[in-house]
Structures are given as C-alpha cells and as structure tokens.
Short mmCIF file of C-alpha atoms in Angstrom, two decimals:
data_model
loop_
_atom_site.label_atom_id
_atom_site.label_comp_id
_atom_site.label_asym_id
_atom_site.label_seq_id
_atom_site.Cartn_x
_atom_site.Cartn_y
_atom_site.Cartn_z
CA UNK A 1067 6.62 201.21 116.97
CA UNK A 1068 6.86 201.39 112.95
CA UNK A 1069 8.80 203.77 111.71
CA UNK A 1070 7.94 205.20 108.00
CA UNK A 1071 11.49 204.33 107.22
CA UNK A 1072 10.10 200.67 106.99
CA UNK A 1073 7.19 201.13 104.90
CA UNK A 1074 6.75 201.31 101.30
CA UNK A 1075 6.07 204.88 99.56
CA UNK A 1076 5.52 203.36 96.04
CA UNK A 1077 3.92 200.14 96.58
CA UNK A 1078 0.60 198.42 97.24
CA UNK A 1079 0.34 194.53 96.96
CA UNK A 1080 -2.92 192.86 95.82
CA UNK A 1081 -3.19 189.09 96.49
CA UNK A 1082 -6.50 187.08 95.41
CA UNK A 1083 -7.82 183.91 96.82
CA UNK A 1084 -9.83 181.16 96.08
CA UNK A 1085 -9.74 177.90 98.73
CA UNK A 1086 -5.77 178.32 99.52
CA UNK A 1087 -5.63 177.37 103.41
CA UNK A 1088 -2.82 174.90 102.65
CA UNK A 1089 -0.79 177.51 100.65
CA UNK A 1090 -2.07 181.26 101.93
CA UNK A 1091 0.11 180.94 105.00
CA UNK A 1092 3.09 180.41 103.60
CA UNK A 1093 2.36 183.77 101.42
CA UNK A 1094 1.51 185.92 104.42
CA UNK A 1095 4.24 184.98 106.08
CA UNK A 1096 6.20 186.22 103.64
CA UNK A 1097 4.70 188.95 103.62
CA UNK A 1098 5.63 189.96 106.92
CA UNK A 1099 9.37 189.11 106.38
CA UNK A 1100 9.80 191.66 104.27
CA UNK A 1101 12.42 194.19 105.42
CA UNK A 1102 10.51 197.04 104.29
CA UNK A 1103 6.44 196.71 104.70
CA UNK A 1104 4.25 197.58 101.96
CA UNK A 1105 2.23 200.93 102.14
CA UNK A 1106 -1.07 197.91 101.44
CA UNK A 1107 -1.93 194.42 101.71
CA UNK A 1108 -5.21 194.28 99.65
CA UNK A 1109 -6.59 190.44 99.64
CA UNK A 1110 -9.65 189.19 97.65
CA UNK A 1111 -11.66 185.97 98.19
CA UNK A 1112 -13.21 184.96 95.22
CA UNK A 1113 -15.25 182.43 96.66
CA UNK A 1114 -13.26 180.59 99.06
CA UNK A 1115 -15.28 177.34 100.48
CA UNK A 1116 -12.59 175.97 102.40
CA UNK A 1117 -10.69 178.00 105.90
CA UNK A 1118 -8.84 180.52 103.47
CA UNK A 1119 -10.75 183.24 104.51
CA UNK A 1120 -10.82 182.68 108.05
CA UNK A 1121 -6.68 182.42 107.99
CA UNK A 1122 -6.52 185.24 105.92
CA UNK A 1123 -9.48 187.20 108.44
CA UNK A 1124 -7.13 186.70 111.29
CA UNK A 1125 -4.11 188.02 109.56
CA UNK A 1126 -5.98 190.75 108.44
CA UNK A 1127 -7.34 191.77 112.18
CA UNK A 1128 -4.11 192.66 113.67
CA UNK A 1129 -2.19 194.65 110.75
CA UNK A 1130 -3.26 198.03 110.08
CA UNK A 1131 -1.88 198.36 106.58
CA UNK A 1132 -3.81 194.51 105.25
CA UNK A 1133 -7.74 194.83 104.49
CA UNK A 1134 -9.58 191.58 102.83
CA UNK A 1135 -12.87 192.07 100.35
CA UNK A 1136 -15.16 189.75 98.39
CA UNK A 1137 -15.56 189.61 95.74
CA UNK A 1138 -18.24 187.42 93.92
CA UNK A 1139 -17.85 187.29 90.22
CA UNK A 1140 -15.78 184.14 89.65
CA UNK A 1141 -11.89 184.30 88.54
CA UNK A 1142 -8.89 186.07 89.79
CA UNK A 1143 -8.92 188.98 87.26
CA UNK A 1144 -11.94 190.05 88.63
CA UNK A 1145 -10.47 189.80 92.01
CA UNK A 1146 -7.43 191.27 90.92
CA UNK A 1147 -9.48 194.45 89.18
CA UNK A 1148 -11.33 194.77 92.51
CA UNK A 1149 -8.26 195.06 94.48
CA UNK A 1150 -6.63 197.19 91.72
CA UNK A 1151 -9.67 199.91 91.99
CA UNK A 1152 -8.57 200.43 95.87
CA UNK A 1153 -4.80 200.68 95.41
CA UNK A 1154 -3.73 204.62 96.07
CA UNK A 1155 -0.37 204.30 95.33
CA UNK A 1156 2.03 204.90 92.55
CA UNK A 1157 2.84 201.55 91.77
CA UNK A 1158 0.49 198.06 92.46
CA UNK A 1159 2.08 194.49 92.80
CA UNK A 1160 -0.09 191.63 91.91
CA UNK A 1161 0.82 188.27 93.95
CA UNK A 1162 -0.11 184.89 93.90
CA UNK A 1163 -1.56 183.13 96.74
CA UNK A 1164 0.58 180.29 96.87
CA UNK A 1165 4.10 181.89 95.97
CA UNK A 1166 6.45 182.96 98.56
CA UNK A 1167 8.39 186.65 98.85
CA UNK A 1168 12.03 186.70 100.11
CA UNK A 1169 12.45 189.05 102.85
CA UNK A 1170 14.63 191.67 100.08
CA UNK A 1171 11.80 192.04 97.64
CA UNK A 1172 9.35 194.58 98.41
CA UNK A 1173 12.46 197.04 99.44
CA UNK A 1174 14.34 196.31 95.89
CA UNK A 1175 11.77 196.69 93.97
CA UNK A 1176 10.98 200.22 96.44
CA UNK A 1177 14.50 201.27 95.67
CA UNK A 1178 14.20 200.54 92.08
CA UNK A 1179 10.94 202.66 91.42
CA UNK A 1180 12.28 205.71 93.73
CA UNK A 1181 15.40 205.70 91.07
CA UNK A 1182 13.86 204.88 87.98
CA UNK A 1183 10.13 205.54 87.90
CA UNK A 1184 9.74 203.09 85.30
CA UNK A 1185 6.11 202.22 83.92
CA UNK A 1186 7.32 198.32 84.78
CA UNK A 1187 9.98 197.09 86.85
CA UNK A 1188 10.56 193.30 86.79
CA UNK A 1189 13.49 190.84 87.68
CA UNK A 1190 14.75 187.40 87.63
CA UNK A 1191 12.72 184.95 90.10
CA UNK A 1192 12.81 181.43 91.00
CA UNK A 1193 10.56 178.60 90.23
CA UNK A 1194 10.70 175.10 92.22
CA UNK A 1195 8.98 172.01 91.10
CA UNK A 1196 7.13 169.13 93.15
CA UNK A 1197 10.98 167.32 92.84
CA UNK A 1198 12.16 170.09 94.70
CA UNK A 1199 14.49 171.26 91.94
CA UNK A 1200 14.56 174.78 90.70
CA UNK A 1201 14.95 176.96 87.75
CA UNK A 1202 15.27 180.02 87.12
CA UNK A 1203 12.49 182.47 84.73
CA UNK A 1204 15.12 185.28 83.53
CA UNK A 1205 13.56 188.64 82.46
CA UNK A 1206 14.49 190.94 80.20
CA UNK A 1207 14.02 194.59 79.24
CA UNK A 1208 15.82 194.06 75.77
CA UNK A 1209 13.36 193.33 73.21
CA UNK A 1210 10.25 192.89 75.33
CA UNK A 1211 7.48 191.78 73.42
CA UNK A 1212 9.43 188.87 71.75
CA UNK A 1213 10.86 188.14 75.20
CA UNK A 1214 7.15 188.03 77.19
CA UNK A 1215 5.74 186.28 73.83
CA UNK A 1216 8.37 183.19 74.27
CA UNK A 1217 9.30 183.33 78.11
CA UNK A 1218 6.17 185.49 80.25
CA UNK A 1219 8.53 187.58 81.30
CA UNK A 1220 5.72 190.07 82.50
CA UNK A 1221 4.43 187.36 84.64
CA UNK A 1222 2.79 188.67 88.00
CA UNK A 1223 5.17 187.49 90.40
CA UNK A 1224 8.27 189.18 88.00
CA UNK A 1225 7.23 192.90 88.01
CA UNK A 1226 5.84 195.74 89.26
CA UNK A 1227 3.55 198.45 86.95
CA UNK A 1228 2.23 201.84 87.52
CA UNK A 1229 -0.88 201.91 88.56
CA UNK A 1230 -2.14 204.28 86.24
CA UNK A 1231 -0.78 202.51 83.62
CA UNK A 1232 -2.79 199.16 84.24
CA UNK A 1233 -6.13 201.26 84.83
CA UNK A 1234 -5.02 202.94 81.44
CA UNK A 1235 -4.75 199.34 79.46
CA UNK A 1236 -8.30 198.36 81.00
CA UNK A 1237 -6.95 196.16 83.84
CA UNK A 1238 -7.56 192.74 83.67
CA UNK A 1239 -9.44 190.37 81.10
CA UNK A 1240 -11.93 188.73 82.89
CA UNK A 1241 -13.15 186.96 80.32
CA UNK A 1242 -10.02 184.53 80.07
CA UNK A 1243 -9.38 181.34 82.24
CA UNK A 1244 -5.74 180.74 82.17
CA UNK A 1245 -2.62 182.95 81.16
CA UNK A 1246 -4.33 185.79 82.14
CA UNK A 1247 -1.30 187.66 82.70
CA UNK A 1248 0.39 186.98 79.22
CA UNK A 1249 -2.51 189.00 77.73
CA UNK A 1250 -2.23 191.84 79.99
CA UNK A 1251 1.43 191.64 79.68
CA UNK A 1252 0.87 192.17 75.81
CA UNK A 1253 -1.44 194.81 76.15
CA UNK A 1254 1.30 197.20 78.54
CA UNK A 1255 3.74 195.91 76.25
CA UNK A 1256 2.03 198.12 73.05
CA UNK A 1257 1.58 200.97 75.00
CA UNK A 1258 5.50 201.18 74.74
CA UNK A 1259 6.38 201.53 78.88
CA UNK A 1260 9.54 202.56 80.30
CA UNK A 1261 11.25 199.34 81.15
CA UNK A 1262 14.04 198.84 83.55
CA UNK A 1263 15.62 195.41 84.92
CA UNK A 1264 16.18 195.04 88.82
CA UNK A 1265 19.31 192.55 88.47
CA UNK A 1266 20.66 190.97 91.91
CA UNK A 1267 19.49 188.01 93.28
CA UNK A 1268 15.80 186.89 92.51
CA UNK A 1269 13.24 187.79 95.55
CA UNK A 1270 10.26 185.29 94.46
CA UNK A 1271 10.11 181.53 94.71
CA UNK A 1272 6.87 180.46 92.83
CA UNK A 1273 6.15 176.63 93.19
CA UNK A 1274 4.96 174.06 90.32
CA UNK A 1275 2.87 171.52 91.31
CA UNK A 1276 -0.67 169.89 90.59
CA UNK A 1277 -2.57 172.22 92.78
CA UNK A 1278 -0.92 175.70 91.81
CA UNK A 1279 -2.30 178.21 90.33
CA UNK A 1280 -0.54 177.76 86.71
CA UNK A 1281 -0.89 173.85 87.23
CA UNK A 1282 2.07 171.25 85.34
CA UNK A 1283 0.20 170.15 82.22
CA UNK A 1284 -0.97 172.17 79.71
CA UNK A 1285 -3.32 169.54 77.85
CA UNK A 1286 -5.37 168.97 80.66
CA UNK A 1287 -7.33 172.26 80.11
CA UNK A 1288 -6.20 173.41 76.79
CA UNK A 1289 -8.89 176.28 76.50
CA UNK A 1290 -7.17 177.89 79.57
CA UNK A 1291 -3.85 178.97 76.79
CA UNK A 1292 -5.65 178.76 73.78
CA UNK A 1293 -8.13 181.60 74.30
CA UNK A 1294 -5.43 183.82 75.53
CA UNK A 1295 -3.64 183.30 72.60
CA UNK A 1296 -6.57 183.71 70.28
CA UNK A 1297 -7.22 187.06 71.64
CA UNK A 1298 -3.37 188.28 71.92
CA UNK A 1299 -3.64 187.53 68.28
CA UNK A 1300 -6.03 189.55 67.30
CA UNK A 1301 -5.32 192.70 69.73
CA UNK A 1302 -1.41 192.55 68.68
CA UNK A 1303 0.30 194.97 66.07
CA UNK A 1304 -0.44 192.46 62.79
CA UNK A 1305 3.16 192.53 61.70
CA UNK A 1306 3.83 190.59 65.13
CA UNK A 1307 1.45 187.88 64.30
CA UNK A 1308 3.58 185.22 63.20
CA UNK A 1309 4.99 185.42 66.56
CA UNK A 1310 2.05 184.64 68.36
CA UNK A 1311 1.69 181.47 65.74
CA UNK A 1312 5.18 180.67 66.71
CA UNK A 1313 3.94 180.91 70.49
CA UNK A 1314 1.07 178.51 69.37
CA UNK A 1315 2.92 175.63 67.42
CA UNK A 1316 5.30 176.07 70.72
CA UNK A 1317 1.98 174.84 72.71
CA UNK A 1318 0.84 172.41 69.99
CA UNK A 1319 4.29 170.96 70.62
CA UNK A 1320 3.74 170.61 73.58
CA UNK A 1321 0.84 169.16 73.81
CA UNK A 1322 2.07 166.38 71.40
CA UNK A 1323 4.91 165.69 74.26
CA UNK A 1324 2.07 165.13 76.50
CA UNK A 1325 0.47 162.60 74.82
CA UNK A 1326 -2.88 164.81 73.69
CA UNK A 1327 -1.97 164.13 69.84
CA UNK A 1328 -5.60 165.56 69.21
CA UNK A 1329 -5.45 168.44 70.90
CA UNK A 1330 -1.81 169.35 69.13
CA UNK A 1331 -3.11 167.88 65.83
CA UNK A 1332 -5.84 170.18 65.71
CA UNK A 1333 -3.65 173.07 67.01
CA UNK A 1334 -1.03 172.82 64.42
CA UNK A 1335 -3.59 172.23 61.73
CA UNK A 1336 -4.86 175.95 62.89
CA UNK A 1337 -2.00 177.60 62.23
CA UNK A 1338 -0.98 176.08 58.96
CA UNK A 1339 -3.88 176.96 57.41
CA UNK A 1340 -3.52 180.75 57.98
CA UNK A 1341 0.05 181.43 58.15
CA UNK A 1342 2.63 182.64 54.69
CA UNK A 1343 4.80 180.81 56.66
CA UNK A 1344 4.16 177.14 56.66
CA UNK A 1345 7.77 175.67 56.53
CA UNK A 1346 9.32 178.00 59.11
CA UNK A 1347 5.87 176.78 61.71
CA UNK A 1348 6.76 173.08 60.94
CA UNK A 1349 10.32 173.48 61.80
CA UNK A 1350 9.42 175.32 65.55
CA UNK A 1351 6.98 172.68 65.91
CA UNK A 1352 9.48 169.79 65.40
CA UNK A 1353 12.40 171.69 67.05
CA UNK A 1354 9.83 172.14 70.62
CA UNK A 1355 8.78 168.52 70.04
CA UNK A 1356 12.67 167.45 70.43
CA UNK A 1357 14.09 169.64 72.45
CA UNK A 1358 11.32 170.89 74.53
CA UNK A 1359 13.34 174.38 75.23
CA UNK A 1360 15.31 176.78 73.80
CA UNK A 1361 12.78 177.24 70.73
CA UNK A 1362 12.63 181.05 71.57
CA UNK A 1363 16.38 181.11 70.03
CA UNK A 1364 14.77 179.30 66.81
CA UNK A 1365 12.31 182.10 66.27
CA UNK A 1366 14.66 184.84 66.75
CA UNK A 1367 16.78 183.33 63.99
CA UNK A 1368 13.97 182.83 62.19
CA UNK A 1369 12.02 185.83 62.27
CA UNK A 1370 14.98 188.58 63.13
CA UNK A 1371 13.30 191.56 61.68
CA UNK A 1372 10.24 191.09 63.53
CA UNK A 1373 11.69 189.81 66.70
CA UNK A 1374 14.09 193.16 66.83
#
C-alpha cells in the first residue's frame, strides 16, 4: 500500500498528446519509476488518430492519481492550458510526450520547492540525438532573461513554476506553432520570479530526432520560430530588444547553414532594416554562420549593459 511518504505534496505533472504510441510509453514508464509519485498525472489528447489514447486509457485505468481529457482545439498549449486549469497543487510540471524522467526527478525537484518555494525551479537536463550522442542544455538562474533568450533555459522539460504564477502570466499562447515555451518563458521571466538552480545530476533525457516534438531543422517550418520571436519582441521590456534581434540573426544564421539562403536572406534583411545596430547584427550573424555555437558569449560581450 502507498504510503504519503512517496507522493508528491507540491507537484502535479501535465503531459499532452497528439498520435505518440511509438513514444508515450516510454514517458509513462518513466513516470512510474519515479521514487517519489506525483500528487497528479493530468494527460491531454489533442486529437490523437493513431493508438495513443488507447495506451495512454489503459495506463490511466489502473492509477488512481493519472486522469486523461480531450481536448479539441488543435495544439499543445491549448492542451497544456486545459490540463493547467485542473492542477490543485502548488506547483505544475509540464512534460513532453516523448521525453523520458529519471527515476530522481520528481523527488529533487519535491525537495527543492519544500526548501526554497521558488516561483521557478529548473536544472541541467540531457538531450540525445538520432546518433545516440548527447549534450547537455545547462540552466542558469544568473542573468535569466539573457540566458532563456540565447539557450531556452525555461524550456518545459528544465523547470518547474508555481501554479499561480503561470495562471497569473495568462498560461499558454495558443496562438503560436512552435517555441511555445520560449514565449511563456519570457513572459514569467518579466514578472521578476524567485529563481533557484537544482544542481546535481540532470533527471530528464529529451531526444532529437525527425519525429520529436521540437524536430532537427529549423528551415523546414520557419513560421514555427519566427512568430514566437515576433511576438517576444514586441511584449519584451524595449531596452531588451536588440537581444531578441540578436536571437533572430542567430536563426537567420542558421538557416543559411541549412541551405534555406531565402529564408535567412529575408530574415537578416528584417533586422537590418530596424535595428541602431547594424554592424554589431552582421558580426553575430557571421560569427553563428562559422561557428554554429557559442554566439551567446558574442552578445554578452557585445551588449554587456543590457545583457547584465
């Protein structure tokens, strides 16, 4: 018989789904690895035409703590919001359906918000590509709107956030198709949250490949990251703006590395015709065309007053 010294106090998870049967498993499972159980397990088709929902059905059936909800309107903010307006506890974890959950994270991240009560709570996860290689996605508290501008580190998988403070920030744009969580990451960001790092090993394995969520090429739907950006731009502080053009010559270059010179010609032309700083663009352009990393280093020592 559970014990309540095995389930969560502070945290609810909300997973959405949309025609994952040959990834959903994998995520569930991990789910019930986890050395200390969730207070919820709230899962939302969106419109699944393949088995997902039947897998997910049966999962559902024998745990007491997991429910599963449609919902209709297409894209997974709007099945994220509908899981977030069921989630009664203090703290709400959004996961990915086709990432995987070491067995330590749901009780680190529980140990971190019974110390800290941080507004968000993130850490250091892994991401593996189809070669099977990995890499790791560092976060940082330390300077946290340049740092989730130039490396997402309020991704979903990396953090937990109060509740109340996502309801607060309107929840999730469902108007945008792609990078869905840099925007909302943005929009926490200016409310000025209580940050704290979880360091220790990272607890989240999410996994790069054609048919995952975040896909591997960015020119292949370009209006996915480009709308995003468009409307961080407008809804951030202006004096931060000629960060998010940085972030955009950053995708421009690498677009160009692609092969899509179109779509990075027409991206870079945008920028250069609004921004004071023309020279300073060109030069993050070229350096991410190069290098193709490390180009959130350039900005800082380019733009150190505004990246502080």
């Amino acid at each position: 018989m559970e014990t309540t010294e095995n389930v969560s106090e502070f945290i609810t998870i909300v997973i959405p789904v949309l025609n994952r049967e040959a990834t959903i498993e994998r995520t569930l499972a991990s789910v019930d690895a986890q050395s200390l159980r969730p207070a919820e397990v709230i899962i939302v088709d969106n419109g699944s035409t393949d088995s997902t929902y039947s897998i997910v059905d049966k999962w559902v059936a024998s745990r007491t703590y997991a429910s599963i909800l449609k919902e209709p309107k297409p894209g997974a903010c709007a099945a994220r919001n509908r899981g977030l307006e069921l989630v009664k506890t203090p703290y709400v974890m959004f996961f990915d359906s086709d990432d995987e959950m070491l067995p330590h994270h749901v009780r680190d991240f529980e140990d971190a918000a019974s110390r800290t009560r941080a507004d968000i709570i993130g850490r250091t996860i892994l991401t593996e590509f189809s070669n099977g290689t990995r890499k790791h996605l560092w976060f940082s508290a330390r300077t946290p709107m340049f740092r989730h501008l130039f490396n997402s580190t309020l991704s979903t998988q990396r953090i937990i956030v109060k509740t109340e403070l996502v309801r607060r920030v309107g929840g999730w744009n469902e108007t945008l198709p792609g990078w869905n969580d840099f925007e909302l990451g943005v929009r926490l960001l200016q409310t000025s949250p209580k940050m704290y790092h979880l360091f220790g090993k990272p607890s989240v394995i999410t996994y790069q490949t054609p048919g995952s969520i975040t896909g591997t090429s960015f020119s292949e739907h370009p209006e996915r990251w480009e709308k995003s950006l468009a409307v961080i731009r407008e809804e951030i502080a202006p004096r931060l703006r000629p960060l998010v053009d940085a972030r955009t010559m950053v995708l421009a270059a690498r677009y160009a590395a692609e092969g899509a010179t179109e779509h990075a010609r027409r991206l870079y032309d945008e920028v250069m015709s609004r921004t004071p700083h023309k020279r300073r663009m060109a030069f993050i352009y070229r350096h991410n065309l190069i290098f193709g990393h490390g180009t959130w280093v350039l900005v800082r020592l380019l733009f150190p007053i505004i990246c502080s």
